[in-house]
Coordinates of C-alpha atoms in Angstrom, one line a residue:
A1 CA 104.3 119.7 104.7
Y2 CA 101.7 117.1 104.1
T3 CA 98.5 119.1 104.5
P4 CA 96.9 121.8 102.4
G5 CA 98.5 125.2 103.1
G6 CA 101.2 123.5 105.2
K7 CA 98.9 123.6 108.3
A8 CA 100.0 121.5 111.3
G9 CA 97.8 119.3 113.4
A10 CA 95.7 117.5 110.8
R11 CA 97.4 114.2 111.4
P12 CA 97.0 112.7 114.9
N13 CA 100.1 111.6 116.9
R14 CA 100.5 107.8 116.6
A15 CA 98.3 107.9 113.6
C16 CA 98.7 104.2 112.8
L17 CA 97.3 103.2 116.2
I18 CA 94.4 105.6 116.1
Y19 CA 93.3 104.8 112.5
T20 CA 93.5 101.1 113.1
N21 CA 91.4 101.3 116.2
L22 CA 88.8 103.4 114.4
I23 CA 88.7 100.9 111.5
K24 CA 88.3 98.0 113.9
K25 CA 85.3 99.6 115.5
A26 CA 83.7 100.5 112.2
F27 CA 84.2 97.1 110.6
K28 CA 84.1 94.5 113.3
G29 CA 85.8 91.2 112.4
L30 CA 87.4 92.5 109.2
P31 CA 91.2 91.8 109.1
V32 CA 93.3 95.0 109.2
I33 CA 96.7 95.3 107.6
I34 CA 99.1 98.1 108.5
G35 CA 102.3 99.1 106.6
G36 CA 104.4 102.0 105.4
I37 CA 107.3 103.5 107.1
E38 CA 105.6 104.2 110.5
A39 CA 104.6 100.6 111.0
S40 CA 107.5 99.0 109.2
L41 CA 110.2 100.5 111.6
R42 CA 108.1 99.5 114.7
R43 CA 107.7 95.8 113.9
I44 CA 109.6 94.8 117.1
S45 CA 110.2 96.5 120.4
H46 CA 111.5 100.0 119.8
Y47 CA 112.7 103.1 121.5
D48 CA 110.1 105.9 121.5
F49 CA 111.6 109.4 121.7
W50 CA 108.4 111.2 122.8
T51 CA 108.1 109.2 125.9
D52 CA 111.7 108.2 126.4
K53 CA 110.6 104.6 126.7
I54 CA 110.8 101.2 125.0
R55 CA 107.4 100.5 123.4
K56 CA 106.1 97.1 122.4
P57 CA 105.8 96.1 118.7
I58 CA 103.2 98.2 117.0
L59 CA 101.1 95.1 116.1
M60 CA 100.3 94.8 119.9
D61 CA 99.5 98.4 120.4
S62 CA 97.4 98.8 117.3
K63 CA 95.7 95.4 117.4
A64 CA 96.2 95.0 113.7
D65 CA 96.1 91.5 112.2
L66 CA 99.1 91.8 109.8
L67 CA 102.1 94.2 109.4
V68 CA 103.6 94.6 105.9
Y69 CA 107.2 95.8 106.2
G70 CA 109.5 97.2 103.5
M71 CA 108.2 97.8 99.9
G72 CA 104.9 96.0 100.2
E73 CA 103.6 95.3 96.7
R74 CA 104.1 91.6 96.7
A75 CA 102.9 91.1 100.2
M76 CA 99.7 93.1 99.7
L77 CA 98.9 91.3 96.4
E78 CA 99.4 87.9 98.2
A79 CA 97.1 89.1 101.1
A80 CA 94.4 90.2 98.7
L81 CA 94.5 86.9 96.8
R82 CA 94.3 84.9 100.0
L83 CA 91.4 86.9 101.3
S84 CA 89.5 86.8 98.0
A85 CA 89.8 83.0 97.9
V86 CA 87.6 82.5 101.0
E87 CA 84.0 83.3 101.8
E88 CA 84.8 84.7 105.3
P89 CA 88.0 86.7 105.4
S90 CA 90.0 86.1 108.6
A91 CA 93.4 86.9 110.0
A92 CA 94.3 83.2 110.0
E93 CA 94.5 83.4 106.2
L94 CA 97.3 86.0 106.3
K95 CA 100.0 84.1 108.3
G96 CA 103.3 83.3 106.6
I97 CA 103.3 85.8 103.7
A98 CA 106.8 87.0 102.9
G99 CA 107.6 90.5 104.0
T100 CA 105.1 90.6 106.9
A101 CA 104.9 90.3 110.7
F102 CA 102.0 88.8 112.7
M103 CA 101.2 87.7 116.3
G104 CA 101.8 84.0 116.5
T105 CA 103.7 81.2 118.2
P106 CA 107.0 79.4 117.5
E107 CA 104.9 76.6 116.0
D108 CA 104.1 79.0 113.1
V109 CA 107.7 78.7 111.9
D110 CA 108.7 75.7 109.9
P111 CA 111.4 73.7 111.7
E112 CA 113.5 73.8 108.5
T113 CA 113.4 77.6 108.2
K114 CA 116.4 79.7 109.2
L115 CA 115.2 81.6 112.3
I116 CA 116.7 84.6 114.1
K117 CA 115.6 84.7 117.8
L118 CA 115.5 88.3 118.9
P119 CA 115.8 89.4 122.5
A120 CA 112.5 89.4 124.3
H121 CA 110.7 92.6 125.1
Q122 CA 111.3 92.1 128.8
E123 CA 115.0 91.5 128.2
I124 CA 115.3 94.8 126.4
L125 CA 113.7 96.6 129.3
E126 CA 116.1 94.9 131.7
K127 CA 119.2 95.4 129.7
S128 CA 119.5 98.3 127.2
Q129 CA 122.2 96.6 125.2
N130 CA 119.7 94.1 124.0
L131 CA 118.1 96.8 121.9
M132 CA 121.3 97.1 120.0
A133 CA 121.4 93.3 119.5
A134 CA 117.9 93.2 118.2
T135 CA 118.5 96.1 115.8
L136 CA 121.6 94.6 114.4
A137 CA 119.9 91.2 114.0
L138 CA 117.0 92.8 112.2
E139 CA 119.4 94.7 109.9
E140 CA 121.1 91.5 109.0
Q141 CA 117.7 89.8 108.4
V142 CA 116.7 92.5 105.9
H143 CA 120.0 92.4 104.1
F144 CA 120.4 88.7 103.8
G145 CA 116.8 88.1 103.0
D146 CA 116.6 84.4 103.8
S147 CA 115.6 84.2 107.5
W148 CA 112.5 84.6 109.6
A149 CA 112.7 86.3 113.0
I150 CA 110.7 85.9 116.2
Q151 CA 110.5 88.0 119.4
P152 CA 108.7 87.0 122.6
V153 CA 106.5 89.8 124.0
D154 CA 104.9 89.0 127.4
K155 CA 103.2 85.6 126.7
R156 CA 103.0 86.1 123.0
H157 CA 105.3 86.2 120.0
V158 CA 105.9 88.6 117.0
V159 CA 106.7 86.4 114.1
I160 CA 108.5 88.1 111.2
T161 CA 108.7 86.3 107.9
A162 CA 111.7 86.6 105.5
P163 CA 111.7 89.7 103.3
S164 CA 109.6 89.5 100.1
K165 CA 111.4 89.1 96.8
F166 CA 112.4 92.4 95.2
L167 CA 110.5 93.6 92.2
S168 CA 112.3 92.9 88.9
T169 CA 113.0 95.7 86.4
E170 CA 110.1 94.4 84.3
E171 CA 107.8 94.5 87.3
L172 CA 108.9 98.0 88.3
D173 CA 108.4 99.2 84.7
W174 CA 104.8 97.8 84.8
L175 CA 104.1 99.4 88.2
Y176 CA 105.3 102.9 87.1
S177 CA 103.4 102.6 83.8
L178 CA 100.0 102.8 85.6
P179 CA 98.1 106.0 84.9
Y180 CA 98.9 108.0 88.1
A181 CA 97.3 111.5 88.2
R182 CA 100.4 113.2 89.8
L183 CA 97.8 115.0 92.0
P184 CA 96.9 114.8 95.7
H185 CA 93.7 112.9 96.6
P186 CA 90.5 114.6 95.4
I187 CA 89.5 115.2 99.0
Y188 CA 92.1 118.0 99.1
K189 CA 90.9 119.8 96.0
N190 CA 90.5 123.6 96.3
K191 CA 92.0 123.4 99.9
G192 CA 95.4 124.9 99.0
R193 CA 98.7 123.6 97.8
I194 CA 100.4 120.7 99.7
P195 CA 104.2 121.6 100.1
A196 CA 105.4 117.9 100.1
A197 CA 103.3 117.2 96.9
D198 CA 104.7 120.3 95.1
M199 CA 108.2 119.1 95.9
I200 CA 107.9 115.8 94.1
E201 CA 105.2 116.7 91.5
F202 CA 107.5 116.6 88.5
S203 CA 110.2 114.2 89.8
I204 CA 110.8 110.7 88.6
T205 CA 111.8 107.6 90.6
S206 CA 114.5 105.7 88.7
H207 CA 115.4 103.2 91.3
R208 CA 114.9 101.8 94.8
G209 CA 117.3 101.0 97.6
C210 CA 120.6 102.7 98.7
G211 CA 124.0 101.1 99.2
G212 CA 125.1 103.7 101.7
G213 CA 123.6 102.0 104.8
C214 CA 123.9 105.2 107.0
S215 CA 123.3 104.2 110.6
F216 CA 120.7 106.9 111.1
C217 CA 118.7 106.3 107.9
S218 CA 115.6 104.2 107.7
I219 CA 116.0 103.5 104.0
A220 CA 118.4 100.5 104.6
M221 CA 115.7 99.0 106.9
H222 CA 112.8 99.8 104.6
Q223 CA 113.9 99.6 101.0
G224 CA 117.2 97.8 101.6
R225 CA 120.7 98.2 100.3
H226 CA 120.2 96.3 97.1
I227 CA 119.5 98.6 94.1
R228 CA 116.5 97.8 91.8
S229 CA 116.2 100.0 88.7
R230 CA 113.7 100.8 86.1
S231 CA 114.6 100.5 82.4
R232 CA 115.6 103.6 80.4
K233 CA 112.5 103.2 78.2
S234 CA 110.2 103.2 81.3
I235 CA 111.7 106.4 82.5
M236 CA 111.4 108.1 79.1
D237 CA 107.8 106.9 78.7
E238 CA 107.0 108.5 82.1
L239 CA 108.5 111.8 80.9
K240 CA 106.2 111.7 77.9
R241 CA 103.2 111.2 80.0
M242 CA 104.3 113.9 82.4
Q243 CA 103.9 116.5 79.6
D244 CA 100.1 115.9 79.6
H245 CA 99.9 117.3 83.1
P246 CA 98.2 120.8 83.0
D247 CA 100.7 122.3 85.3
F248 CA 103.9 121.0 83.7
R249 CA 106.1 123.7 82.3
G250 CA 109.1 121.7 81.1
S251 CA 111.2 121.3 84.2
V252 CA 111.9 118.0 85.8
S253 CA 113.0 118.5 89.4
D254 CA 114.7 115.2 89.9
I255 CA 115.4 111.8 88.4
G256 CA 116.7 109.4 91.0
G257 CA 115.8 107.4 94.1
P258 CA 117.1 107.5 97.7
S259 CA 120.3 108.7 96.0
A260 CA 120.7 110.6 92.7
N261 CA 123.4 108.6 91.2
M262 CA 122.8 104.8 91.9
W263 CA 120.6 104.0 88.9
N264 CA 121.5 100.6 87.5
A265 CA 124.0 99.9 90.3
N266 CA 124.2 96.4 91.6
C267 CA 126.2 94.0 93.8
S268 CA 128.1 91.3 91.9
L269 CA 127.7 88.9 94.8
E270 CA 124.7 86.7 95.4
R271 CA 122.3 88.1 98.0
G272 CA 123.3 86.9 101.5
K273 CA 127.0 86.4 100.7
C274 CA 128.2 89.8 101.9
K275 CA 128.3 90.8 105.6
R276 CA 129.3 94.5 105.1
K277 CA 127.1 97.1 106.8
S278 CA 127.6 99.5 103.9
C279 CA 128.5 99.1 100.3
L280 CA 130.3 102.5 100.3
V281 CA 131.9 103.0 103.7
P282 CA 134.7 103.0 104.7
K283 CA 135.6 102.6 101.0
V284 CA 133.4 101.8 98.0
C285 CA 133.2 98.0 97.8
P286 CA 134.8 96.5 94.7
N287 CA 131.7 94.3 94.3
F288 CA 129.4 97.3 94.0
K289 CA 129.1 97.8 90.3
Y290 CA 128.1 101.2 89.0
D291 CA 128.2 103.0 85.7
Q292 CA 128.0 106.8 86.1
K293 CA 128.3 107.3 82.3
A294 CA 125.0 105.5 81.9
N295 CA 123.5 107.8 84.6
L296 CA 124.8 110.8 82.7
K297 CA 123.4 109.6 79.4
L298 CA 120.0 109.0 81.1
F299 CA 120.0 112.7 82.2
R300 CA 121.1 113.9 78.8
D301 CA 118.5 111.8 76.9
A302 CA 115.8 113.1 79.2
Q303 CA 116.8 116.7 78.6
K304 CA 116.9 116.3 74.8
M305 CA 113.3 115.1 74.8
D306 CA 110.8 117.4 73.1
G307 CA 108.9 119.3 75.7
I308 CA 111.6 119.0 78.4
K309 CA 113.5 122.3 79.1
H310 CA 115.5 121.3 82.1
V311 CA 116.4 118.2 84.1
R312 CA 117.9 118.9 87.5
V313 CA 119.9 117.0 90.0
A314 CA 119.2 119.0 93.1
S315 CA 120.1 116.6 95.9
G316 CA 121.1 113.1 96.9
V317 CA 124.4 112.8 95.0
R318 CA 126.8 110.3 96.8
Y319 CA 130.0 112.3 96.4
D320 CA 132.2 109.3 97.3
L321 CA 130.6 107.1 94.6
G322 CA 130.6 110.0 92.1
Q323 CA 134.3 110.6 92.3
R324 CA 135.0 107.1 91.0
D325 CA 134.2 108.6 87.5
K326 CA 135.2 112.2 87.8
N327 CA 134.7 113.0 84.1
S328 CA 131.0 112.1 84.3
L329 CA 130.6 113.9 87.6
K330 CA 132.1 117.0 86.1
E331 CA 129.6 116.9 83.3
I332 CA 126.7 116.6 85.8
F333 CA 128.0 119.7 87.6
K334 CA 128.1 121.6 84.3
E335 CA 124.7 120.5 82.9
F336 CA 122.3 119.5 85.6
V337 CA 122.9 121.7 88.7
G338 CA 120.5 124.7 88.8
G339 CA 122.6 126.9 91.0
Q340 CA 122.5 124.8 94.2
L341 CA 123.5 121.2 94.9
K342 CA 122.5 119.7 98.2
V343 CA 124.7 116.9 99.6
A344 CA 124.9 115.2 103.0
P345 CA 128.3 115.1 104.7
E346 CA 126.4 115.5 108.0
H347 CA 129.6 116.1 110.0
I348 CA 133.4 116.3 109.6
A349 CA 134.8 114.8 112.8
P350 CA 136.2 111.4 112.2
P351 CA 134.6 109.6 115.2
V352 CA 131.2 111.0 114.3
L353 CA 131.5 110.0 110.6
K354 CA 132.5 106.5 111.7
H355 CA 129.4 106.2 113.9
M356 CA 127.2 107.6 111.0
R357 CA 128.8 105.3 108.4
K358 CA 129.7 108.3 106.3
P359 CA 132.8 108.9 104.1
D360 CA 135.8 110.6 105.6
L361 CA 136.3 114.4 105.3
P362 CA 139.0 114.4 102.6
V363 CA 136.5 112.7 100.3
F364 CA 134.0 115.5 100.8
E365 CA 136.7 118.2 100.5
S366 CA 137.9 116.8 97.2
F367 CA 134.3 116.8 95.9
L368 CA 133.9 120.5 96.9
E369 CA 137.1 121.5 95.2
M370 CA 136.0 119.7 92.0
F371 CA 132.6 121.3 92.1
S372 CA 134.1 124.8 92.5
V373 CA 136.6 124.4 89.7
E374 CA 134.1 122.9 87.2
S375 CA 131.4 125.5 88.0
K376 CA 133.9 128.3 87.3
K377 CA 134.9 126.6 84.1
A378 CA 131.3 126.5 83.0
G379 CA 130.8 130.1 83.9
K380 CA 128.2 129.3 86.5
E381 CA 127.9 130.6 90.0
Q382 CA 126.8 127.5 91.9
Y383 CA 126.9 126.5 95.5
V384 CA 127.0 123.3 97.5
I385 CA 124.4 123.2 100.3
P386 CA 125.5 120.7 103.0
Y387 CA 123.1 118.8 105.2
L388 CA 124.6 118.9 108.8
M389 CA 123.6 117.2 112.0
S390 CA 124.1 118.0 115.7
A391 CA 123.8 115.8 118.8
F392 CA 124.4 112.6 117.0
P393 CA 125.3 109.6 119.3
G394 CA 129.0 109.7 119.9
C395 CA 129.3 113.4 119.0
T396 CA 130.8 115.6 121.7
D397 CA 130.8 119.3 122.1
K398 CA 134.4 119.3 121.0
D399 CA 133.3 117.6 117.7
M400 CA 130.7 120.2 117.2
R401 CA 133.3 123.0 117.7
Q402 CA 135.5 121.3 115.2
L403 CA 132.7 121.3 112.7
A404 CA 131.9 125.0 113.5
S405 CA 135.6 125.9 112.9
W406 CA 135.7 124.1 109.6
L407 CA 132.6 125.9 108.4
A408 CA 133.9 129.3 109.6
A409 CA 137.1 128.7 107.7
R410 CA 135.1 128.3 104.5
G411 CA 132.9 131.3 105.3
W412 CA 129.8 129.1 105.5
K413 CA 126.9 130.1 107.8
P414 CA 124.5 127.1 107.9
R415 CA 120.8 127.4 108.2
Q416 CA 120.0 123.8 107.6
V417 CA 121.2 121.8 110.7
Q418 CA 119.2 118.9 112.0
C419 CA 119.3 118.0 115.7
F420 CA 119.4 114.2 115.7
I421 CA 116.1 112.7 116.4
P422 CA 116.1 108.9 117.2
T423 CA 113.7 107.2 114.8
P424 CA 112.7 103.6 115.6
G425 CA 114.5 100.7 114.1
T426 CA 117.8 102.4 113.2
V427 CA 121.3 101.5 114.5
A428 CA 121.8 105.2 115.5
T429 CA 118.7 105.1 117.7
A430 CA 120.0 102.0 119.4
M431 CA 123.3 103.9 120.0
F432 CA 121.3 106.8 121.5
Y433 CA 119.4 104.5 123.9
C434 CA 122.3 102.2 124.9
E435 CA 125.0 104.9 124.9
T436 CA 127.3 102.5 123.2
D437 CA 128.5 101.9 119.6
P438 CA 127.4 98.7 117.8
D439 CA 130.5 96.9 119.3
G440 CA 129.4 97.8 122.9
N441 CA 132.0 100.5 123.4
K442 CA 130.8 103.4 125.6
I443 CA 130.1 106.7 123.8
Y444 CA 129.0 110.1 124.8
V445 CA 125.3 110.9 124.0
A446 CA 123.7 114.3 124.3
K447 CA 120.4 113.2 125.7
T448 CA 118.8 116.0 127.6
D449 CA 117.3 119.0 125.9
A450 CA 120.0 121.2 127.5
Q451 CA 122.8 119.0 126.1
R452 CA 121.2 118.8 122.7
L453 CA 120.5 122.5 122.5
K454 CA 124.1 123.3 123.5
Q455 CA 125.5 121.3 120.6
H456 CA 122.9 122.7 118.2
R457 CA 123.7 126.3 119.1
I458 CA 127.4 125.8 118.4
L459 CA 126.3 125.9 114.7
I460 CA 123.1 128.0 115.1
P461 CA 124.0 130.5 117.8
D462 CA 120.9 132.7 117.4
P463 CA 119.1 132.5 120.8
G464 CA 115.8 133.2 119.0
R465 CA 115.9 129.7 117.5
D466 CA 114.8 126.7 119.5
P467 CA 116.2 123.4 118.1
R468 CA 114.9 121.4 121.0
A469 CA 113.1 118.1 120.5
G470 CA 110.5 116.7 122.9
R471 CA 107.1 117.8 124.1
Q472 CA 105.9 121.2 125.1
G473 CA 104.6 122.2 128.5
G474 CA 104.0 118.6 129.7
K475 CA 101.1 118.0 127.3
P476 CA 101.4 114.4 126.1
G477 CA 102.1 113.8 122.5
K478 CA 102.7 117.4 121.5
K479 CA 106.1 117.5 119.9
K480 CA 108.5 120.5 119.8
T481 CA 109.5 121.4 116.3
Y482 CA 112.7 122.8 114.8
N483 CA 112.9 126.2 113.2
D484 CA 116.2 125.4 111.4
T485 CA 114.9 123.1 108.7
R486 CA 115.0 125.4 105.7
P487 CA 117.7 125.0 103.1
A488 CA 120.9 127.0 103.7
T489 CA 120.0 129.2 100.8
E490 CA 116.6 130.0 99.3
S491 CA 116.5 131.3 95.7
K492 CA 114.3 134.3 95.1
D493 CA 113.6 133.0 91.6
K494 CA 111.1 130.2 92.1
K495 CA 110.1 130.0 88.5
E496 CA 110.5 126.7 86.7
G497 CA 112.6 126.5 83.6
R498 CA 115.5 128.8 84.2
K499 CA 118.3 128.5 81.7
G500 CA 121.6 127.1 82.8
G501 CA 124.5 129.5 83.6
K502 CA 122.5 132.0 85.7
K503 CA 123.7 132.8 89.1
G504 CA 122.8 130.7 92.1
K505 CA 122.1 132.5 95.4
K506 CA 125.0 132.7 97.9
P507 CA 124.4 131.1 101.3
E508 CA 123.6 133.6 104.0
H509 CA 122.6 133.5 107.6
D510 CA 119.0 134.3 108.7
N511 CA 118.6 135.6 112.2
S512 CA 114.9 135.6 112.3
G513 CA 113.0 133.5 114.7
G514 CA 110.7 133.6 117.7
K515 CA 111.7 133.9 121.3
R516 CA 112.1 130.6 123.1
T517 CA 110.2 130.0 126.3
G518 CA 110.2 127.1 128.8
K519 CA 112.9 125.0 130.4
P520 CA 114.6 122.1 128.7
R521 CA 113.3 118.6 129.4
D522 CA 115.5 116.4 131.6
F523 CA 115.4 112.9 130.2
N524 CA 117.1 111.6 133.3
S525 CA 114.5 112.9 135.8
K526 CA 113.3 110.0 137.9
K527 CA 110.4 112.0 139.4
K528 CA 107.1 111.5 137.7
G529 CA 105.9 114.6 136.0
K530 CA 109.2 116.5 136.6
G531 CA 110.6 115.9 133.2
F532 CA 108.7 118.9 131.7
Q533 CA 108.4 122.2 133.5
K534 CA 106.1 125.0 132.7
K535 CA 107.1 128.6 132.9
K536 CA 105.2 130.4 135.6
K537 CA 102.8 133.0 134.4
T538 CA 103.5 136.6 135.2
K539 CA 100.8 139.1 136.0

């Protein structure tokens, strides 16, 4: 999705490690700073799904001098100012910057500073439950925003400073006012379209952060749960600039952030006063202030602008939050859904939803009913496309059959089902590794490929598809991919600028797919090299 023509293999596995080592060789003695989602979520000891092992913090593996975690504008600016102020740039100048991690000692932490002592790397290796303790502690550090953290690793320490201060509305406005080209890097010119770039080419970021705090989502650990929004004027100004793009045809694919409907939301409590893990689950917190009428007005103002034909809300709607103002939500259904609306219930079984930190099923069902009624009133044939997940920690085969029965009763045949993949740093990944919930209660976890495949095929029964995760044929680092990652429906009309009221395409099942070969990997195999088995060649 990130390379011209959608070709695979352009980016090496463990890219952060490889690129850092290459830079270190080419520019000896120059401080190297890593950041972004890959580095950010690996700032402490973490579970690696490819090898089924606990890996050390990425600072140690990469040999980088500084790690910037979260949204890194302030940290990078401070690093640049410090390095430019000295004649000989060195890693010593970078210690202590907010929102960063570095290799240091306990003496690098001011005695007056609030400090979270994380379980040592060796302690996590010896007792799996310590990974859960470390993950929850880091989640708390990010949310409260006032503590440092430290983790012993062998004879060294990873020191993590307190999160950097969020950008204000004025600072976000300035950042997004810069003359971005809305194009891939020039190095990719004339090499084909980049699918991921096409997807966001004419979308607008209205805010950062998400109050949901889903246990499997990296956003809470990276952007945080506190919402920071741009001003209305800043968004309108960007819409004006967008019209100068040679490929713009009048359709704005999205105005939103991690969610579509949290613009200008905020917590009425001071940061660090609330200990909830989610602002929305099990019920929307009364301190989470949100004005969906303002969100609706933003969409309408954007669509009225000269040169704008359509503004779409295609995905990311929090259906629990939206139903707190049903009148505004109804208007969004009527005016800003272009045939399909993607939402993320993920599952319907109560125990699984609890582990995911997702709303209860009745909340989703009432949303579906409202969507159906309002679409008919508007004379529009529209469909909800649900994102679903199999093999989530705590999800049993019985839970998957319950989901399959619920879908069958509605006549839904899903094509977009994700088999859970443990990503570093999340609570769900700690649950996967520890086989317990955050409170230490034992849960079932589908760990082997056979167990995961069994759950996935309850929803996607076609034997031609292979939803396994893991490596192929024993070759290190080569990851098995999923075939079921397309939307549940794909419109034949890919033209921009369709008028509202035209029919959406009804969800249908696709039985295409290649034949699967090879045997499932056994995560529990204790014999070296036996975890992956090649199929014998036939003459």
